């Protein structure tokens, strides 16, 4: 490397240092987060657009760091993937979600709980085996558990991902494709796997009131999902106008702030008790 003058070296080093340090800091805090019980699952309902019934809830991970405050999953999940921490965190998420599904069932609120599984977990871990083990351990029927994976999961270790998904589907666990339309085109996998649901990414829903183009695109996605016998669910439903349009398009389910924000267990339980199940 070129020998740098004192000042430029200093400048360069402090810039870099700051980035490295914050990433390093985040990593070491993330490593301790499980032990310190800083993770919590929030739950957001999915609603049938025809009947208004709740069809399930999605578990969304929250990190309340004692040092950093609340950190968004969009910031720490990619880091956890890079640092090889996603398997441990993913196992915790699955176990906590299954425990919650059991608790709701015992309270008379039988409901499907879905978790997000990242591409790395399929790539490296035995996702199907872990799910089977947990369902057995907690004696939970597979219809109360589901997983969501993004299209990009098929980009790497396509065969491994595909066989894990087939195994889960065979078991009776439903599988949804998340963020549909934003990633690597997985139409072939969608076509050849007997998946359960297709979730239209919220970026397509955001402007359906004002953009005719987006409206037609969403309409086409709904038609395509139905042509493949898949249930279709719209993410990010925020307004009654969006709901109305989606209902008219024949979209099966919706999820979003219009119905409920993701909430901790206690408040969501109260919310569920006031809804038709
Ligand atoms: P996602 O799976 O696509 O989850 C939907 C995101 O949209 C969530 O963000 C949710 O809070 C947000 N959302 C829901 N309704 C609305 C709405 O009406 N408007 C808007 N603007 N946003 C809405 P969140 O909770 O911040 O999660 C971000 C992403 O982090 C998730 O996207 C998912 O990819 C990832 N993630 C969250 N929890 C986990 C987890 O346990 N494991 C893994 N691997 N990834 C997770
Ligand atoms: Ca999701
Ligand atoms: Ca999504
Ligand atoms: Ca997303």
mmCIF file of C-alpha atoms and ligand atoms in Angstrom, residues 178-179 201-202 235, ligand 4:
data_model
loop_
_atom_site.group_PDB
_atom_site.id
_atom_site.type_symbol
_atom_site.label_atom_id
_atom_site.label_comp_id
_atom_site.label_asym_id
_atom_site.label_seq_id
_atom_site.Cartn_x
_atom_site.Cartn_y
_atom_site.Cartn_z
ATOM 1 C CA UNK A 178 -43.063 -12.883 0.471
ATOM 2 C CA UNK A 179 -42.418 -9.558 -1.277
ATOM 3 C CA UNK A 201 -45.090 -6.496 -1.829
ATOM 4 C CA UNK A 202 -46.321 -3.308 -0.248
ATOM 5 C CA UNK A 235 -49.193 -6.242 2.170
HETATM 6 CA CA1 LIG B 4 -40.468 -6.623 2.718
#
